[in-house]
CSV table of C-alpha atoms in Angstrom, one decimal:
chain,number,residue,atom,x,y,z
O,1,UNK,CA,22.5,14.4,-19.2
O,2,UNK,CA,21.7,18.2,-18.8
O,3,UNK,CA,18.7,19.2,-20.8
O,4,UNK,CA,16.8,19.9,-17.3
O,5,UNK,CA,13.4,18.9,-18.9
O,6,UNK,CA,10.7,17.2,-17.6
O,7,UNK,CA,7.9,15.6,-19.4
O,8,UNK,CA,4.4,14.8,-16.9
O,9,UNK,CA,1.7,12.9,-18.5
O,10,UNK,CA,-1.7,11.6,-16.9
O,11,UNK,CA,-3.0,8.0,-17.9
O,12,UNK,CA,-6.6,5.9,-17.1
O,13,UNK,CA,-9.5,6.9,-15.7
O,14,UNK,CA,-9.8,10.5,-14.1
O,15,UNK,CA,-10.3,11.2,-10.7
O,16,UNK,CA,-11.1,13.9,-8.2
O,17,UNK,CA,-7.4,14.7,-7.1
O,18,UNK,CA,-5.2,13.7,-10.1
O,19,UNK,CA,-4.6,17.3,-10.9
O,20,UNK,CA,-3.1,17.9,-7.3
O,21,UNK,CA,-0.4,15.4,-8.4
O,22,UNK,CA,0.1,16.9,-11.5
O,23,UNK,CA,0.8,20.5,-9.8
O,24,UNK,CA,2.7,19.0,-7.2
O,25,UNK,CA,5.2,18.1,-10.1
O,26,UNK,CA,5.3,21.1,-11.7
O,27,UNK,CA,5.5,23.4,-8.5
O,28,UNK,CA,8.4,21.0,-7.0
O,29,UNK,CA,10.3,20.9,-10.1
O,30,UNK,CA,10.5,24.7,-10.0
O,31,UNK,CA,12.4,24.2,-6.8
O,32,UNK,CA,15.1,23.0,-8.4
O,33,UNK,CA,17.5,24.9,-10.3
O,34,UNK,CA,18.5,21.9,-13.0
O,35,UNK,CA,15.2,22.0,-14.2
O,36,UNK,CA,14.8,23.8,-17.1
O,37,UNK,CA,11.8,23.1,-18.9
O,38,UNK,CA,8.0,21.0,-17.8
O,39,UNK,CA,6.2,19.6,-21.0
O,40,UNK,CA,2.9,17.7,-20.3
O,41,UNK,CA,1.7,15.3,-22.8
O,42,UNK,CA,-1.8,15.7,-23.7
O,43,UNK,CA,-3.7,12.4,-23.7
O,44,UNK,CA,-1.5,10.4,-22.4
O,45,UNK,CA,1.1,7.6,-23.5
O,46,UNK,CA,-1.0,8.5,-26.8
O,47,UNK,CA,0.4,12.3,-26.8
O,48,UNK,CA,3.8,11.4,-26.3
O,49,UNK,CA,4.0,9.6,-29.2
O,50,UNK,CA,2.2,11.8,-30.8
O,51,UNK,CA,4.5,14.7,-29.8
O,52,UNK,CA,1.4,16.6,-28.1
O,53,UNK,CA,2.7,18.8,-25.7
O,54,UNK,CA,2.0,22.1,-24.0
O,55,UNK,CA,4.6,24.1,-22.0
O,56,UNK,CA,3.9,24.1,-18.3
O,57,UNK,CA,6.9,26.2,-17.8
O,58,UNK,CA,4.6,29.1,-18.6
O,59,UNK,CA,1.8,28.4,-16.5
O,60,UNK,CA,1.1,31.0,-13.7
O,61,UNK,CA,1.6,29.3,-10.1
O,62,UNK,CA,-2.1,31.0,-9.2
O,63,UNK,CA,-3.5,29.0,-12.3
O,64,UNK,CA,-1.9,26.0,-11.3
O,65,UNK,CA,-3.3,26.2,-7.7
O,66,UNK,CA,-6.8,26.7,-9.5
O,67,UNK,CA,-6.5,23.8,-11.7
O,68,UNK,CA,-4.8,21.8,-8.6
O,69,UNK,CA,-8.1,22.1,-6.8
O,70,UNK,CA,-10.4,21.2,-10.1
O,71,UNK,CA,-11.3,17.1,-10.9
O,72,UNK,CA,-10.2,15.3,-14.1
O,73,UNK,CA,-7.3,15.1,-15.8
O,74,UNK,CA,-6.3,18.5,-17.1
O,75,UNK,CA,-3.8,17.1,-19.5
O,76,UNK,CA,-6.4,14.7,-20.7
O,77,UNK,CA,-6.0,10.8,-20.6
O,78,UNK,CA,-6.0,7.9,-22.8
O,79,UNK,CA,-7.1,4.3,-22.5
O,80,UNK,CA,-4.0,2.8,-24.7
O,81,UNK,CA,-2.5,0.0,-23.3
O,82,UNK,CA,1.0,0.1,-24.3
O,83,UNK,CA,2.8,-2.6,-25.1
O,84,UNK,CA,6.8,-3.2,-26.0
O,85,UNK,CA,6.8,-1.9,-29.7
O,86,UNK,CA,4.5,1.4,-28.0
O,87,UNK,CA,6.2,1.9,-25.1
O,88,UNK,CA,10.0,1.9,-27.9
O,89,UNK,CA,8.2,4.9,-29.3
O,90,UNK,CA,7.6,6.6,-26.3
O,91,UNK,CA,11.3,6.1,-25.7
O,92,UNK,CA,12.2,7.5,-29.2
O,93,UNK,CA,10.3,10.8,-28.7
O,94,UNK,CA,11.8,11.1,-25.0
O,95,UNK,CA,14.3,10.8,-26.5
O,96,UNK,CA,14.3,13.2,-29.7
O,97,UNK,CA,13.1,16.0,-27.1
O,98,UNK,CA,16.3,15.3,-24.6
O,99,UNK,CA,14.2,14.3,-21.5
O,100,UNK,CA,15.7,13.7,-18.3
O,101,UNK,CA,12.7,12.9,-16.5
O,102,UNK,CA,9.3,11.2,-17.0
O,103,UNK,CA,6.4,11.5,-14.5
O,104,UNK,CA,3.3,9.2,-15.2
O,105,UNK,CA,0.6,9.1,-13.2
O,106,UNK,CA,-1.8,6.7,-13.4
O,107,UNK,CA,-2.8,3.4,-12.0
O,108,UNK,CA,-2.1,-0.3,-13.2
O,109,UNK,CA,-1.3,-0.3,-16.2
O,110,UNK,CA,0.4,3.4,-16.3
O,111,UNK,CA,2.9,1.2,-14.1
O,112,UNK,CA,3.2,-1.3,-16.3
O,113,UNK,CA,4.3,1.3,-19.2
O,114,UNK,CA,6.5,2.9,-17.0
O,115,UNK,CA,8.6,-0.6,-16.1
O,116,UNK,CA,8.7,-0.5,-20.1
O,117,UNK,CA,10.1,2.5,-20.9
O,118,UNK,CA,12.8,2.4,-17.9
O,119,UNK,CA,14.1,-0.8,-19.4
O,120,UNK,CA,14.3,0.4,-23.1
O,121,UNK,CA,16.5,3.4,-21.6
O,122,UNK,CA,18.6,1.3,-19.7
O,123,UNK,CA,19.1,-1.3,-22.2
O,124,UNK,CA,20.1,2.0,-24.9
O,125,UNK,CA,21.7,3.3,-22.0
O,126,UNK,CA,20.3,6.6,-21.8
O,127,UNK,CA,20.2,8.5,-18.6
O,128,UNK,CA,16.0,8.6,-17.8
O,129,UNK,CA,14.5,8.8,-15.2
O,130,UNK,CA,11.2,7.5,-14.6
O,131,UNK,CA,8.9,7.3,-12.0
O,132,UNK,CA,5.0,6.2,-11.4
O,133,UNK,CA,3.5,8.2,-9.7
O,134,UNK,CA,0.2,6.5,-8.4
O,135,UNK,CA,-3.9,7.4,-9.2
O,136,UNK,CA,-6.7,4.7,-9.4
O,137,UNK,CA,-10.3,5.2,-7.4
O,138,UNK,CA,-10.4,1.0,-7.6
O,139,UNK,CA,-7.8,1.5,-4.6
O,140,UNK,CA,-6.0,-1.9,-6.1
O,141,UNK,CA,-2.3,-1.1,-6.7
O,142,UNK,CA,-0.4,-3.4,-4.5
O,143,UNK,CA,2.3,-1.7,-2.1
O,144,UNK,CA,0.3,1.1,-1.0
O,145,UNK,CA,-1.7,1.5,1.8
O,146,UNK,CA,-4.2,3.5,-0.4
O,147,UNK,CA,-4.2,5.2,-3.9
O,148,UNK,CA,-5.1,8.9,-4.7
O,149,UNK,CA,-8.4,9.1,-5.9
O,150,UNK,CA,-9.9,6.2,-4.0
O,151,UNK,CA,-10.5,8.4,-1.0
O,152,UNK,CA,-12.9,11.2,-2.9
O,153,UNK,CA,-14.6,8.7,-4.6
O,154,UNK,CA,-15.3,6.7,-1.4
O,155,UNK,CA,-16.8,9.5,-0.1
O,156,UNK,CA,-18.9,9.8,-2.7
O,157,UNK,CA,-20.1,6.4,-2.6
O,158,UNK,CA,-20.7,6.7,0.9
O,159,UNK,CA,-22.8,9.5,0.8
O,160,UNK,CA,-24.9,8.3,-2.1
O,161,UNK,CA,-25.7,5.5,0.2
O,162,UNK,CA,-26.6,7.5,2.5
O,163,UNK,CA,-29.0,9.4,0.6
O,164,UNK,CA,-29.9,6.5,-0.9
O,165,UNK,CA,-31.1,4.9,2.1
O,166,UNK,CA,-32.7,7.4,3.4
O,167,UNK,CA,-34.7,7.3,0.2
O,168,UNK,CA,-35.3,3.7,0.8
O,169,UNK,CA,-36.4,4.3,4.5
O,170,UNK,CA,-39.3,7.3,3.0
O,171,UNK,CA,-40.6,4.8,0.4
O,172,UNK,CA,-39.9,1.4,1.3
O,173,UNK,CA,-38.9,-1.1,-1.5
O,174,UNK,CA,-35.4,-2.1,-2.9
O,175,UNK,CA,-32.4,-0.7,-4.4
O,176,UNK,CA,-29.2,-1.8,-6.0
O,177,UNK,CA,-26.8,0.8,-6.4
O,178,UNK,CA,-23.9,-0.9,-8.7
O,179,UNK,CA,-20.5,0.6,-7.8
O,180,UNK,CA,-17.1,0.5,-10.1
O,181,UNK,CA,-14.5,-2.1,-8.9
O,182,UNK,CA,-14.0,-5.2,-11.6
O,183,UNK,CA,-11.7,-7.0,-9.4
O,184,UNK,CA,-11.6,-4.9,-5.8
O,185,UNK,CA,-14.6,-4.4,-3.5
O,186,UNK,CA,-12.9,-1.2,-2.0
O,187,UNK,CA,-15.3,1.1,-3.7
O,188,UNK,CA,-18.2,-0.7,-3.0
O,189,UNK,CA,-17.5,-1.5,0.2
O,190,UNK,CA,-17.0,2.2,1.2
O,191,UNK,CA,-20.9,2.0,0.6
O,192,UNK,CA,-20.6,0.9,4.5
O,193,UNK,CA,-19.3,4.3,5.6
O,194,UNK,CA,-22.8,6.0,5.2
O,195,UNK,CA,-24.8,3.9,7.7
O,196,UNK,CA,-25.9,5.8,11.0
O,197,UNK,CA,-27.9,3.4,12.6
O,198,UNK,CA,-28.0,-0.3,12.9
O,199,UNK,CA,-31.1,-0.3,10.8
O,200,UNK,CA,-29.2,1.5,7.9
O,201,UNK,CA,-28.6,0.6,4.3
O,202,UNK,CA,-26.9,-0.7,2.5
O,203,UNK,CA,-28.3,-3.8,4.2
O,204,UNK,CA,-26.4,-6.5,1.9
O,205,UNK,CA,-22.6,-5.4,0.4
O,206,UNK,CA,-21.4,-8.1,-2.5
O,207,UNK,CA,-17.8,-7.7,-3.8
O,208,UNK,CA,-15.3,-9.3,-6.1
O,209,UNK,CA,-13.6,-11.0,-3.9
O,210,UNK,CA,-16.1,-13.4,-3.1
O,211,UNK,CA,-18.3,-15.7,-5.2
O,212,UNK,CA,-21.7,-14.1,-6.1
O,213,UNK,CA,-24.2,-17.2,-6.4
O,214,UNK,CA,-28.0,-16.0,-7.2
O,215,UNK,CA,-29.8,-18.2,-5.0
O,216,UNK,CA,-28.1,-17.3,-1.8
O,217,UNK,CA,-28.3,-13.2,-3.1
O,218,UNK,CA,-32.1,-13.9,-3.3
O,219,UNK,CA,-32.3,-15.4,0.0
O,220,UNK,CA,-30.4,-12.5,1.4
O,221,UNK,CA,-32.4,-10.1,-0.1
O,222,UNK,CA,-35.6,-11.8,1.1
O,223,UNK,CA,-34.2,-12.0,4.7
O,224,UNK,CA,-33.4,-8.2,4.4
O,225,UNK,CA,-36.9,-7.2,3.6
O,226,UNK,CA,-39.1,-9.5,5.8
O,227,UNK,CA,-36.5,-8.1,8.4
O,228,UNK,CA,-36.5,-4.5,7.6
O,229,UNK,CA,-39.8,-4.2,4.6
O,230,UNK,CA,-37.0,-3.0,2.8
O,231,UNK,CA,-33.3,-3.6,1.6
O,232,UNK,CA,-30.5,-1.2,0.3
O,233,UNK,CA,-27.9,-3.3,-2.1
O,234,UNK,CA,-24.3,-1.8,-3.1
O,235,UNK,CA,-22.6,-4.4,-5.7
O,236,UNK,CA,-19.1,-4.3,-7.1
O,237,UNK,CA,-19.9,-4.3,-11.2
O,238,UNK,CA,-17.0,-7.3,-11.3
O,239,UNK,CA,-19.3,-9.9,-9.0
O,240,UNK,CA,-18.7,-12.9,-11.0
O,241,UNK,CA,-19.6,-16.8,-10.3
O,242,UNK,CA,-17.3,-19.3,-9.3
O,243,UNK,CA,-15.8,-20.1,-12.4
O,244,UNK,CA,-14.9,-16.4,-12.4
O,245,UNK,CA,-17.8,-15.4,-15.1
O,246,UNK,CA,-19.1,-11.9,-14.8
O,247,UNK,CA,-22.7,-12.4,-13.3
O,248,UNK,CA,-23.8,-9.4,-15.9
O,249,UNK,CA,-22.7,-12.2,-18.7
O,250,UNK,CA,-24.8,-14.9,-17.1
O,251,UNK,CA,-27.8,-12.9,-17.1
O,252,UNK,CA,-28.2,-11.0,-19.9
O,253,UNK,CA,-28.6,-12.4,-23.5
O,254,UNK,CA,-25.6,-10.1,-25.0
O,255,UNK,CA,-23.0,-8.0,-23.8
O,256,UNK,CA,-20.4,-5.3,-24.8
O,257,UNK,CA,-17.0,-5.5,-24.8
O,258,UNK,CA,-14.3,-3.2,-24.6
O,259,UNK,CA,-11.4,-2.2,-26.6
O,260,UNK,CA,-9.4,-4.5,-24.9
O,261,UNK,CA,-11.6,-7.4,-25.1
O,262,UNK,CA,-13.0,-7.4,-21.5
O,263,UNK,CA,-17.0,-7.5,-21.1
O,264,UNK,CA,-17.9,-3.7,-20.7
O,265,UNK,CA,-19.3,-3.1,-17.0
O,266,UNK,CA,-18.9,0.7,-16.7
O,267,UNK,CA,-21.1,3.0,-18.9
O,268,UNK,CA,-23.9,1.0,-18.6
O,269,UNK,CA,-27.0,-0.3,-16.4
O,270,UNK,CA,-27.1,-3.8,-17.6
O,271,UNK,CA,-26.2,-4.9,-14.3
O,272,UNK,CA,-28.8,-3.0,-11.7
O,273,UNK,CA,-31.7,-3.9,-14.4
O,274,UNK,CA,-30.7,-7.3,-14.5
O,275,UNK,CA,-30.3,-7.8,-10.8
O,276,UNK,CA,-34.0,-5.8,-10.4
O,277,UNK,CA,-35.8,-7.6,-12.7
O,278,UNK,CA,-34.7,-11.1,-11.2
O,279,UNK,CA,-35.6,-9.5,-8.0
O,280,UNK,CA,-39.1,-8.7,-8.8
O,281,UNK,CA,-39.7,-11.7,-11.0
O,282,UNK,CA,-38.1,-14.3,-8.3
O,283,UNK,CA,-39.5,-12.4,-5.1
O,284,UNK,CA,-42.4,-10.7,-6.3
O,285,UNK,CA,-41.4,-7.5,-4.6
O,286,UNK,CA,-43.1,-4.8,-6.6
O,287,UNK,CA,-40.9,-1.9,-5.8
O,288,UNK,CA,-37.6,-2.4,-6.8
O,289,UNK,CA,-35.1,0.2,-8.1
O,290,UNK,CA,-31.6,0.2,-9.7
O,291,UNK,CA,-28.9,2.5,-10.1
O,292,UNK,CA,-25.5,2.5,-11.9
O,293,UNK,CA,-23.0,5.1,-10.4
O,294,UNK,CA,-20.7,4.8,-13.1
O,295,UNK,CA,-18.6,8.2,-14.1
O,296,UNK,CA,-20.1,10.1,-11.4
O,297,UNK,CA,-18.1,8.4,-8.6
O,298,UNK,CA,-15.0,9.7,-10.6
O,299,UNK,CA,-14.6,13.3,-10.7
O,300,UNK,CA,-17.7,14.2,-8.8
O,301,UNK,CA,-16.7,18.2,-8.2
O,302,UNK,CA,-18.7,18.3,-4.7
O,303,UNK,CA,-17.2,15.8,-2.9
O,304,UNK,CA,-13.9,15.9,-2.1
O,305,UNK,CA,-11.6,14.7,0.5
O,306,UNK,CA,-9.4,17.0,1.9
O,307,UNK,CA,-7.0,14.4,3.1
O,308,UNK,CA,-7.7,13.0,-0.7
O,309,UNK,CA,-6.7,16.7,-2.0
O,310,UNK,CA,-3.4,17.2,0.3
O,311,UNK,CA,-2.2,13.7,0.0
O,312,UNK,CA,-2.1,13.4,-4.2
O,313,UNK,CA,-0.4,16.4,-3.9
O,314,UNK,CA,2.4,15.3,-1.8
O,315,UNK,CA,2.9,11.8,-4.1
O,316,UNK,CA,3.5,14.3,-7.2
O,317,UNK,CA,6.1,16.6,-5.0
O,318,UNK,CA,8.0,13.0,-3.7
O,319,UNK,CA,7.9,12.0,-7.1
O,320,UNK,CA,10.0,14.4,-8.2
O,321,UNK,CA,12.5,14.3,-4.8
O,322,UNK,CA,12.6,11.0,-5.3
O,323,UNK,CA,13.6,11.3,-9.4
O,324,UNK,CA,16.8,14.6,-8.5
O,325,UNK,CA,17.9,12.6,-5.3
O,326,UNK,CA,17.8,9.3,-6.0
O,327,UNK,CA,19.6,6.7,-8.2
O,328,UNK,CA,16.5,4.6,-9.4
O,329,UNK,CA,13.7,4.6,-10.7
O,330,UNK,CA,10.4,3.1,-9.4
O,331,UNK,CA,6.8,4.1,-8.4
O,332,UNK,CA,5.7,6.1,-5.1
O,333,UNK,CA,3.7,4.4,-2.3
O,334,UNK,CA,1.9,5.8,0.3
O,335,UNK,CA,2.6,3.9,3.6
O,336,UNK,CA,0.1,4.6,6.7
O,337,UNK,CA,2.0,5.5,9.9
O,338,UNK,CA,0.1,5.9,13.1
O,339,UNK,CA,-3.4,6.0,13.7
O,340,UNK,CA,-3.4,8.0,10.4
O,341,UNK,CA,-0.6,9.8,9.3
O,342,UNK,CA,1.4,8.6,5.7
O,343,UNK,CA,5.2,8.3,5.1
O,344,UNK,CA,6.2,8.0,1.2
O,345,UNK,CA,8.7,5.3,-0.4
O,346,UNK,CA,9.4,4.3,-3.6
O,347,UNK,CA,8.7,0.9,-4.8
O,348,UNK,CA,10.7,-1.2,-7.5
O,349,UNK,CA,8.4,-0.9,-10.8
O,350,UNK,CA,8.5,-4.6,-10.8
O,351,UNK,CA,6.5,-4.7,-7.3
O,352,UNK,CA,3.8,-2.4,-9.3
O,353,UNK,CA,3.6,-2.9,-12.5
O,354,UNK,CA,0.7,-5.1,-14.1
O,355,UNK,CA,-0.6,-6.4,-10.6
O,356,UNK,CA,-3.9,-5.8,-9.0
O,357,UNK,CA,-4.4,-5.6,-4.9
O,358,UNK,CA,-7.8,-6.6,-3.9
O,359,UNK,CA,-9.8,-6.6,-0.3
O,360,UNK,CA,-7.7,-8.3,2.2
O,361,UNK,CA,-9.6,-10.8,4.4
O,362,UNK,CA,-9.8,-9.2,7.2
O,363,UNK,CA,-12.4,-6.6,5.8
O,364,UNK,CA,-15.1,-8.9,4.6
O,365,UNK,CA,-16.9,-10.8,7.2
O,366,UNK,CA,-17.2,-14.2,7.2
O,367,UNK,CA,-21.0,-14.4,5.3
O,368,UNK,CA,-19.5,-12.0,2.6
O,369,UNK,CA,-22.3,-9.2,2.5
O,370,UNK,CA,-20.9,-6.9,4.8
O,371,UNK,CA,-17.9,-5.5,6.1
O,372,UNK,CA,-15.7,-5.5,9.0
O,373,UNK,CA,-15.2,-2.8,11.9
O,374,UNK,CA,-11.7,-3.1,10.7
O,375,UNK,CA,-12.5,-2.0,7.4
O,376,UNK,CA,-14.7,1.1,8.6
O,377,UNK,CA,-11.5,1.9,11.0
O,378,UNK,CA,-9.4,2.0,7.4
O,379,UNK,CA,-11.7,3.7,5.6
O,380,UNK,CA,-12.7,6.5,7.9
O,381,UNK,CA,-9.8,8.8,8.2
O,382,UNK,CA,-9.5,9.0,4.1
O,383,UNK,CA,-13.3,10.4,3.6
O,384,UNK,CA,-11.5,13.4,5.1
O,385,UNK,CA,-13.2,16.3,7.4
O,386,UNK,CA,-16.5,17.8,7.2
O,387,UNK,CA,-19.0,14.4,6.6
O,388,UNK,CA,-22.4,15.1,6.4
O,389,UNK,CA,-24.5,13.2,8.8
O,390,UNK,CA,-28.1,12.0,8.7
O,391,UNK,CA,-30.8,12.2,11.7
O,392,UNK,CA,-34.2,10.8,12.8
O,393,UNK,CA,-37.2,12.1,14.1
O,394,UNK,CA,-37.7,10.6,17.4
O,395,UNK,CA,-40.9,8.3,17.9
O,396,UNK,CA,-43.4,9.4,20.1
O,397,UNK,CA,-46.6,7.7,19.0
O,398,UNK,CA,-49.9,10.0,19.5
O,399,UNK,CA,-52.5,7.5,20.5
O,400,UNK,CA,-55.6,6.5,18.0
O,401,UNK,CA,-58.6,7.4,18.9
O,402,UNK,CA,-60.9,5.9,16.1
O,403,UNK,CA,-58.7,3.0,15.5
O,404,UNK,CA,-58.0,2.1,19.6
């Protein structure tokens, strides 16, 4: 096939970076001389089928850089879930409009699509090429060693603990900050990368991948604050029982549900209210407070990783190498190298597509409220230069006079 066009679309939740993956397409297919035209689908899976598109071709490479460097999906996203008779439409309007190659980036799911189409043009024996090119902040797509977007919004996360504590330390009480992550604890447990000293919140970290039973998180809480007279909580919103039950279901009388059936844990604060009011009616601590990052930890425009930035820039330039010199498709991975330096390969689709990574064990310790030194060691090099840092006032007591 010799059309020479491209078509780039941008699936799932937005992050910080996506749009460096987007430009690193279109700038990199410019290199080569085959390519003729760059379509973007707006929305989505849910533009292509709708034949939405805009002409990248046109774009100015000055613009690009400038939208490059802004969060969100610039194309805008979509939360369809595509299945076989979706994913055969895609295929038809790919190819009605003669494309040679499809980008999508996205997480999960976008993978999952992407397997889809790449078997419809095989089996119809069309000459596509398709490749996944990677985005999710939950950090949970198996093969990589991270996934653009986690890094920017862990930064966020660990800064907002940081703040948060030292909140905590002014006006002693507690506070539950719930962090995204329904099946990985990355997120949440990045909440660890904004303690200074050993004294620090977040005092107690609870993840997915470990049961959440309320007794034992009271108990924990009430060891925290006779310790400390106070106690910072980060939770992942997926902490579930043993039986696998969402703990926001077991204690509240209703709940929400998406569009795809699941119980609905982002865009609300069901979850910090909940977990504060058992903590105040069960401990009798008066001073209890609760937060719900939810979107901001996404596309937070002020905190940015750098390495984040540079990084979802490259996957979107490989992408494309990968799709003019290769033979297959598949979906990018970033592999660590070194202390910390990244390699890129190309996974089957099949390795990707519809599976979820979650915390290995070597990153929770053994009580499963904290995290490892090996996980700090990880996460550390992602959060990217320039970290703010917290100080104390040192203590030198005056002594009393009335009050000896």
């Amino acid at each position: 096939m010799t059309s020479g066009k491209i078509l780039v679309a941008q699936g799932g939740g937005p992050t910080a970076v996506i749009n460096q993956s987007l430009v690193g397409v279109v700038l990199e297919a410019r290199r080569f001389r085959d390519v003729r035209l760059v379509y973007g689908a707006r929305h989505g899976v849910r533009g292509i089928v709708d034949e939405d598109f805009v002409d990248l071709t046109q774009e100015t490479s000055h613009n690009l850089e400038q939208v490059a460097n802004t969060p969100s999906s610039a194309l805008g996203s979509t939360r369809d879930k595509p299945d076989l008779k979706y994913c055969q439409e895609i295929f038809k309007v790919l190819q009605a409009h003669e494309i040679a190659h499809f980008f999508y980036i996205g997480g999960n799911d976008s993978s999952d699509t992407v397997r889809i189409v790449s078997e419809q043009a095989i089996k119809a024996g069309y000459p596509l090429r398709v490749i996944h090119i990677p985005k999710t902040i939950d950090n949970d797509l198996v093969g990589s060693d991270h996934t653009p977007g986690f890094p920017s919004a862990a930064r966020f996360v660990a800064q907002a603990f940081a703040g948060a504590n030292l909140d905590n330390a002014a006006l002693p009480g507690v506070y539950v900050g719930v962090v995204m992550g329904r099946h990985a604890g990355f997120l949440t447990a990045a909440s660890a990368l904004g303690k200074k000293f050993p004294d620090d919140g977040p005092h107690l970290i609870y993840v997915p991948e470990r049961v959440f039973d309320i007794e034992r998180f009271l108990a924990d809480v009430k060891t925290m604050y006779e310790r400390h007279g106070r106690c910072v909580i980060a939770v992942s919103e997926g902490i579930h029982d043993a039986s696998g039950q969402p703990i926001v279901v077991q204690l509240a009388k209703s709940v929400e549900h998406d569009a795809h059936g699941n119980v609905q844990l982002s865009g609300n604060g069901a979850l910090a209210d909940l977990l504060c009011d058992t903590i105040k009616s069960r401990l009798g601590i008066k001073r209890v407070r609760g937060d719900t990052f939810g979107y901001l930890q996404r596309s937070f425009i002020g905190c940015v990783s750098d390495v984040d930035q540079r990084e979802a820039r490259e996957v979107g330039e490989k992408a494309v190498q990968f799709a003019m010199w290769g033979k297959s498709d598949g979906s990018v991975a970033i592999k660590r190298t070194g202390f910390y330096s990244v390699d890129y390969e190309l996974l089957p689709l099949a390795t990707v597509a519809g599976k979820t990574r979650t915390m290995d064990d070597e990153f929770i310790t053994p009580e499963g409220t904290d995290v490892t030194d090996a996980f700090r060691m990880y996460l550390r090099p992602l959060l990217g230069s320039r970290m703010p840092d917290a100080f104390r006032l040192r203590r030198a007591p005056v002594p009393k006079v009335l009050h000896k």
